[in-house]
Amino acid sequence: QVQLIESGGGLVQAGGSLKLSCAASGRTSRPYTMGWFRQAPGKEREFVAAISWSGGSTYYGDSVKGRFTISRDNGKNTMYLQMNSLKPEDTAVYYCAADSALLPPRTVAEADEYDYWGQGTQVTVSS
């Protein structure tokens, strides 16, 4: 089992920045893929970004490319999401996710592929 706890959400003005963190605990010794998803009210959960075990491969949803950066520190069992140039449409609950192993690149954007989820952190961007 892996437990995930997100932090860093909050209220920010359009054009501003936030950095989310996701701390993992439990059975974290095996290589595993991690990712961020978000869900706005009345909308389906959306893929934001994912990262390989080494951090050498990163993947982004089209709506955040060039603005968000995903990273991880395996020594701290923590993943990050640096969000810049935030827009009101980025407002959502952001969820951290982890699989129990390494996901092939073609599946990292599929929420059903992830085994573990955090409780989510609210990000609100005002116009």
mmCIF file with all atom_site columns, C-alpha atoms in Angstrom:
data_model
loop_
_atom_site.group_PDB
_atom_site.id
_atom_site.type_symbol
_atom_site.label_atom_id
_atom_site.label_alt_id
_atom_site.label_comp_id
_atom_site.label_asym_id
_atom_site.label_entity_id
_atom_site.label_seq_id
_atom_site.pdbx_PDB_ins_code
_atom_site.Cartn_x
_atom_site.Cartn_y
_atom_site.Cartn_z
_atom_site.occupancy
_atom_site.B_iso_or_equiv
_atom_site.pdbx_formal_charge
_atom_site.auth_seq_id
_atom_site.auth_comp_id
_atom_site.auth_asym_id
_atom_site.auth_atom_id
_atom_site.pdbx_PDB_model_num
ATOM 1   C CA . GLN A 1 1   ? 0.000   0.000  0.000   1.00 0.00 ? 1   GLN A CA 1
ATOM 2   C CA . VAL A 1 2   ? 1.047   3.539  -0.732  1.00 0.00 ? 2   VAL A CA 1
ATOM 3   C CA . GLN A 1 3   ? -0.410  6.592  0.963   1.00 0.00 ? 3   GLN A CA 1
ATOM 4   C CA . LEU A 1 4   ? -0.356  9.950  -0.829  1.00 0.00 ? 4   LEU A CA 1
ATOM 5   C CA . ILE A 1 5   ? -0.837  13.368 0.714   1.00 0.00 ? 5   ILE A CA 1
ATOM 6   C CA . GLU A 1 6   ? -1.052  16.523 -1.394  1.00 0.00 ? 6   GLU A CA 1
ATOM 7   C CA . SER A 1 7   ? -0.265  20.034 -0.213  1.00 0.00 ? 7   SER A CA 1
ATOM 8   C CA . GLY A 1 8   ? 0.319   23.485 -1.616  1.00 0.00 ? 8   GLY A CA 1
ATOM 9   C CA . GLY A 1 9   ? -3.077  24.342 -3.034  1.00 0.00 ? 9   GLY A CA 1
ATOM 10  C CA . GLY A 1 10  ? -4.708  27.704 -2.480  1.00 0.00 ? 10  GLY A CA 1
ATOM 11  C CA . LEU A 1 11  ? -6.077  30.865 -4.037  1.00 0.00 ? 11  LEU A CA 1
ATOM 12  C CA . VAL A 1 12  ? -3.999  32.762 -6.575  1.00 0.00 ? 12  VAL A CA 1
ATOM 13  C CA . GLN A 1 13  ? -4.638  35.472 -9.134  1.00 0.00 ? 13  GLN A CA 1
ATOM 14  C CA . ALA A 1 14  ? -4.496  34.772 -12.843 1.00 0.00 ? 14  ALA A CA 1
ATOM 15  C CA . GLY A 1 15  ? -0.911  34.860 -14.056 1.00 0.00 ? 15  GLY A CA 1
ATOM 16  C CA . GLY A 1 16  ? 0.412   33.745 -10.697 1.00 0.00 ? 16  GLY A CA 1
ATOM 17  C CA . SER A 1 17  ? 2.170   30.572 -9.616  1.00 0.00 ? 17  SER A CA 1
ATOM 18  C CA . LEU A 1 18  ? 1.698   27.730 -7.163  1.00 0.00 ? 18  LEU A CA 1
ATOM 19  C CA . LYS A 1 19  ? 3.732   24.649 -6.349  1.00 0.00 ? 19  LYS A CA 1
ATOM 20  C CA . LEU A 1 20  ? 1.975   21.467 -5.308  1.00 0.00 ? 20  LEU A CA 1
ATOM 21  C CA . SER A 1 21  ? 3.646   18.659 -3.417  1.00 0.00 ? 21  SER A CA 1
ATOM 22  C CA . CYS A 1 22  ? 2.684   15.020 -3.045  1.00 0.00 ? 22  CYS A CA 1
ATOM 23  C CA . ALA A 1 23  ? 4.318   13.039 -0.253  1.00 0.00 ? 23  ALA A CA 1
ATOM 24  C CA . ALA A 1 24  ? 4.259   9.260  -0.580  1.00 0.00 ? 24  ALA A CA 1
ATOM 25  C CA . SER A 1 25  ? 4.599   6.788  2.262   1.00 0.00 ? 25  SER A CA 1
ATOM 26  C CA . GLY A 1 26  ? 4.270   3.050  2.674   1.00 0.00 ? 26  GLY A CA 1
ATOM 27  C CA . ARG A 1 27  ? 5.630   0.637  0.091   1.00 0.00 ? 27  ARG A CA 1
ATOM 28  C CA . THR A 1 28  ? 7.637   3.159  -1.905  1.00 0.00 ? 28  THR A CA 1
ATOM 29  C CA . SER A 1 29  ? 10.811  1.166  -2.494  1.00 0.00 ? 29  SER A CA 1
ATOM 30  C CA . ARG A 1 30  ? 9.776   -0.217 -5.890  1.00 0.00 ? 30  ARG A CA 1
ATOM 31  C CA . PRO A 1 31  ? 9.955   1.928  -9.036  1.00 0.00 ? 31  PRO A CA 1
ATOM 32  C CA . TYR A 1 32  ? 6.570   3.399  -9.847  1.00 0.00 ? 32  TYR A CA 1
ATOM 33  C CA . THR A 1 33  ? 4.982   6.037  -12.045 1.00 0.00 ? 33  THR A CA 1
ATOM 34  C CA . MET A 1 34  ? 3.370   9.074  -10.484 1.00 0.00 ? 34  MET A CA 1
ATOM 35  C CA . GLY A 1 35  ? 1.021   11.630 -11.906 1.00 0.00 ? 35  GLY A CA 1
ATOM 36  C CA . TRP A 1 36  ? -1.255  14.593 -11.345 1.00 0.00 ? 36  TRP A CA 1
ATOM 37  C CA . PHE A 1 37  ? -4.886  14.791 -12.351 1.00 0.00 ? 37  PHE A CA 1
ATOM 38  C CA . ARG A 1 38  ? -7.474  17.479 -11.742 1.00 0.00 ? 38  ARG A CA 1
ATOM 39  C CA . GLN A 1 39  ? -11.225 17.714 -11.600 1.00 0.00 ? 39  GLN A CA 1
ATOM 40  C CA . ALA A 1 40  ? -13.297 20.855 -11.883 1.00 0.00 ? 40  ALA A CA 1
ATOM 41  C CA . PRO A 1 41  ? -16.941 20.988 -10.751 1.00 0.00 ? 41  PRO A CA 1
ATOM 42  C CA . GLY A 1 42  ? -19.201 19.253 -13.225 1.00 0.00 ? 42  GLY A CA 1
ATOM 43  C CA . LYS A 1 43  ? -16.302 17.981 -15.310 1.00 0.00 ? 43  LYS A CA 1
ATOM 44  C CA . GLU A 1 44  ? -14.514 14.674 -15.685 1.00 0.00 ? 44  GLU A CA 1
ATOM 45  C CA . ARG A 1 45  ? -11.139 14.037 -14.128 1.00 0.00 ? 45  ARG A CA 1
ATOM 46  C CA . GLU A 1 46  ? -8.434  15.392 -16.437 1.00 0.00 ? 46  GLU A CA 1
ATOM 47  C CA . PHE A 1 47  ? -4.841  14.276 -16.884 1.00 0.00 ? 47  PHE A CA 1
ATOM 48  C CA . VAL A 1 48  ? -2.345  16.999 -15.982 1.00 0.00 ? 48  VAL A CA 1
ATOM 49  C CA . ALA A 1 49  ? 1.112   15.430 -15.908 1.00 0.00 ? 49  ALA A CA 1
ATOM 50  C CA . ALA A 1 50  ? 3.024   12.237 -15.174 1.00 0.00 ? 50  ALA A CA 1
ATOM 51  C CA . ILE A 1 51  ? 6.619   11.327 -14.455 1.00 0.00 ? 51  ILE A CA 1
ATOM 52  C CA . SER A 1 52  ? 8.710   8.184  -14.649 1.00 0.00 ? 52  SER A CA 1
ATOM 53  C CA . TRP A 1 53  ? 10.605  6.726  -11.733 1.00 0.00 ? 53  TRP A CA 1
ATOM 54  C CA . SER A 1 54  ? 13.908  8.358  -12.716 1.00 0.00 ? 54  SER A CA 1
ATOM 55  C CA . GLY A 1 55  ? 12.262  11.631 -13.648 1.00 0.00 ? 55  GLY A CA 1
ATOM 56  C CA . GLY A 1 56  ? 13.827  11.354 -17.067 1.00 0.00 ? 56  GLY A CA 1
ATOM 57  C CA . SER A 1 57  ? 10.472  11.058 -18.807 1.00 0.00 ? 57  SER A CA 1
ATOM 58  C CA . THR A 1 58  ? 7.670   13.526 -18.273 1.00 0.00 ? 58  THR A CA 1
ATOM 59  C CA . TYR A 1 59  ? 4.258   13.804 -19.884 1.00 0.00 ? 59  TYR A CA 1
ATOM 60  C CA . TYR A 1 60  ? 1.787   16.678 -19.940 1.00 0.00 ? 60  TYR A CA 1
ATOM 61  C CA . GLY A 1 61  ? -1.784  17.317 -20.879 1.00 0.00 ? 61  GLY A CA 1
ATOM 62  C CA . ASP A 1 62  ? -2.213  19.716 -23.780 1.00 0.00 ? 62  ASP A CA 1
ATOM 63  C CA . SER A 1 63  ? -3.842  22.386 -21.641 1.00 0.00 ? 63  SER A CA 1
ATOM 64  C CA . VAL A 1 64  ? -0.832  22.741 -19.330 1.00 0.00 ? 64  VAL A CA 1
ATOM 65  C CA . LYS A 1 65  ? 2.131   22.222 -21.649 1.00 0.00 ? 65  LYS A CA 1
ATOM 66  C CA . GLY A 1 66  ? 4.663   25.011 -21.340 1.00 0.00 ? 66  GLY A CA 1
ATOM 67  C CA . ARG A 1 67  ? 3.149   26.285 -18.080 1.00 0.00 ? 67  ARG A CA 1
ATOM 68  C CA . PHE A 1 68  ? 3.395   23.378 -15.630 1.00 0.00 ? 68  PHE A CA 1
ATOM 69  C CA . THR A 1 69  ? 6.462   21.350 -14.672 1.00 0.00 ? 69  THR A CA 1
ATOM 70  C CA . ILE A 1 70  ? 6.374   17.987 -12.919 1.00 0.00 ? 70  ILE A CA 1
ATOM 71  C CA . SER A 1 71  ? 9.325   16.686 -10.928 1.00 0.00 ? 71  SER A CA 1
ATOM 72  C CA . ARG A 1 72  ? 10.076  14.181 -8.177  1.00 0.00 ? 72  ARG A CA 1
ATOM 73  C CA . ASP A 1 73  ? 12.631  13.589 -5.440  1.00 0.00 ? 73  ASP A CA 1
ATOM 74  C CA . ASN A 1 74  ? 12.766  9.864  -4.712  1.00 0.00 ? 74  ASN A CA 1
ATOM 75  C CA . GLY A 1 75  ? 15.022  10.441 -1.723  1.00 0.00 ? 75  GLY A CA 1
ATOM 76  C CA . LYS A 1 76  ? 12.155  12.373 -0.134  1.00 0.00 ? 76  LYS A CA 1
ATOM 77  C CA . ASN A 1 77  ? 9.396   10.225 -1.704  1.00 0.00 ? 77  ASN A CA 1
ATOM 78  C CA . THR A 1 78  ? 7.856   13.433 -2.955  1.00 0.00 ? 78  THR A CA 1
ATOM 79  C CA . MET A 1 79  ? 6.506   14.616 -6.296  1.00 0.00 ? 79  MET A CA 1
ATOM 80  C CA . TYR A 1 80  ? 5.970   18.242 -7.250  1.00 0.00 ? 80  TYR A CA 1
ATOM 81  C CA . LEU A 1 81  ? 3.940   20.246 -9.720  1.00 0.00 ? 81  LEU A CA 1
ATOM 82  C CA . GLN A 1 82  ? 5.156   23.760 -10.430 1.00 0.00 ? 82  GLN A CA 1
ATOM 83  C CA . MET A 1 83  ? 2.290   25.721 -11.955 1.00 0.00 ? 83  MET A CA 1
ATOM 84  C CA . ASN A 1 84  ? 3.055   29.020 -13.659 1.00 0.00 ? 84  ASN A CA 1
ATOM 85  C CA . SER A 1 85  ? 0.950   31.456 -15.685 1.00 0.00 ? 85  SER A CA 1
ATOM 86  C CA . LEU A 1 86  ? -2.160  30.140 -14.012 1.00 0.00 ? 86  LEU A CA 1
ATOM 87  C CA . LYS A 1 87  ? -5.527  30.737 -15.646 1.00 0.00 ? 87  LYS A CA 1
ATOM 88  C CA . PRO A 1 88  ? -9.039  30.711 -14.174 1.00 0.00 ? 88  PRO A CA 1
ATOM 89  C CA . GLU A 1 89  ? -9.694  27.504 -16.124 1.00 0.00 ? 89  GLU A CA 1
ATOM 90  C CA . ASP A 1 90  ? -6.981  25.809 -14.057 1.00 0.00 ? 90  ASP A CA 1
ATOM 91  C CA . THR A 1 91  ? -9.310  25.994 -11.066 1.00 0.00 ? 91  THR A CA 1
ATOM 92  C CA . ALA A 1 92  ? -9.929  22.455 -9.851  1.00 0.00 ? 92  ALA A CA 1
ATOM 93  C CA . VAL A 1 93  ? -9.159  19.906 -7.190  1.00 0.00 ? 93  VAL A CA 1
ATOM 94  C CA . TYR A 1 94  ? -5.738  18.486 -7.980  1.00 0.00 ? 94  TYR A CA 1
ATOM 95  C CA . TYR A 1 95  ? -5.086  14.838 -7.200  1.00 0.00 ? 95  TYR A CA 1
ATOM 96  C CA . CYS A 1 96  ? -1.814  13.015 -6.843  1.00 0.00 ? 96  CYS A CA 1
ATOM 97  C CA . ALA A 1 97  ? -1.737  9.450  -8.182  1.00 0.00 ? 97  ALA A CA 1
ATOM 98  C CA . ALA A 1 98  ? 0.712   6.576  -8.149  1.00 0.00 ? 98  ALA A CA 1
ATOM 99  C CA . ASP A 1 99  ? 0.795   3.172  -9.727  1.00 0.00 ? 99  ASP A CA 1
ATOM 100 C CA . SER A 1 100 ? 2.257   0.117  -8.027  1.00 0.00 ? 100 SER A CA 1
ATOM 101 C CA . ALA A 1 101 ? 4.764   -0.280 -10.856 1.00 0.00 ? 101 ALA A CA 1
ATOM 102 C CA . LEU A 1 102 ? 5.969   1.488  -13.962 1.00 0.00 ? 102 LEU A CA 1
ATOM 103 C CA . LEU A 1 103 ? 3.315   2.401  -16.481 1.00 0.00 ? 103 LEU A CA 1
ATOM 104 C CA . PRO A 1 104 ? 4.022   2.253  -20.204 1.00 0.00 ? 104 PRO A CA 1
ATOM 105 C CA . PRO A 1 105 ? 4.010   5.741  -21.751 1.00 0.00 ? 105 PRO A CA 1
ATOM 106 C CA . ARG A 1 106 ? 0.822   5.062  -23.703 1.00 0.00 ? 106 ARG A CA 1
ATOM 107 C CA . THR A 1 107 ? -1.170  4.676  -20.477 1.00 0.00 ? 107 THR A CA 1
ATOM 108 C CA . VAL A 1 108 ? 0.171   7.388  -18.153 1.00 0.00 ? 108 VAL A CA 1
ATOM 109 C CA . ALA A 1 109 ? -2.742  9.693  -18.978 1.00 0.00 ? 109 ALA A CA 1
ATOM 110 C CA . GLU A 1 110 ? -5.383  7.121  -18.051 1.00 0.00 ? 110 GLU A CA 1
ATOM 111 C CA . ALA A 1 111 ? -6.674  7.571  -14.519 1.00 0.00 ? 111 ALA A CA 1
ATOM 112 C CA . ASP A 1 112 ? -7.860  3.958  -14.308 1.00 0.00 ? 112 ASP A CA 1
ATOM 113 C CA . GLU A 1 113 ? -4.247  2.772  -14.596 1.00 0.00 ? 113 GLU A CA 1
ATOM 114 C CA . TYR A 1 114 ? -3.250  4.247  -11.233 1.00 0.00 ? 114 TYR A CA 1
ATOM 115 C CA . ASP A 1 115 ? -3.647  2.224  -8.049  1.00 0.00 ? 115 ASP A CA 1
ATOM 116 C CA . TYR A 1 116 ? -3.311  4.908  -5.378  1.00 0.00 ? 116 TYR A CA 1
ATOM 117 C CA . TRP A 1 117 ? -4.794  8.362  -5.010  1.00 0.00 ? 117 TRP A CA 1
ATOM 118 C CA . GLY A 1 118 ? -4.475  11.255 -2.617  1.00 0.00 ? 118 GLY A CA 1
ATOM 119 C CA . GLN A 1 119 ? -7.400  13.173 -1.157  1.00 0.00 ? 119 GLN A CA 1
ATOM 120 C CA . GLY A 1 120 ? -6.836  16.180 -3.402  1.00 0.00 ? 120 GLY A CA 1
ATOM 121 C CA . THR A 1 121 ? -5.946  19.816 -2.885  1.00 0.00 ? 121 THR A CA 1
ATOM 122 C CA . GLN A 1 122 ? -8.020  22.761 -4.098  1.00 0.00 ? 122 GLN A CA 1
ATOM 123 C CA . VAL A 1 123 ? -6.488  25.248 -6.515  1.00 0.00 ? 123 VAL A CA 1
ATOM 124 C CA . THR A 1 124 ? -8.509  28.362 -7.244  1.00 0.00 ? 124 THR A CA 1
ATOM 125 C CA . VAL A 1 125 ? -7.393  30.942 -9.798  1.00 0.00 ? 125 VAL A CA 1
ATOM 126 C CA . SER A 1 126 ? -9.215  34.254 -9.730  1.00 0.00 ? 126 SER A CA 1
ATOM 127 C CA . SER A 1 127 ? -9.545  36.480 -12.779 1.00 0.00 ? 127 SER A CA 1
#
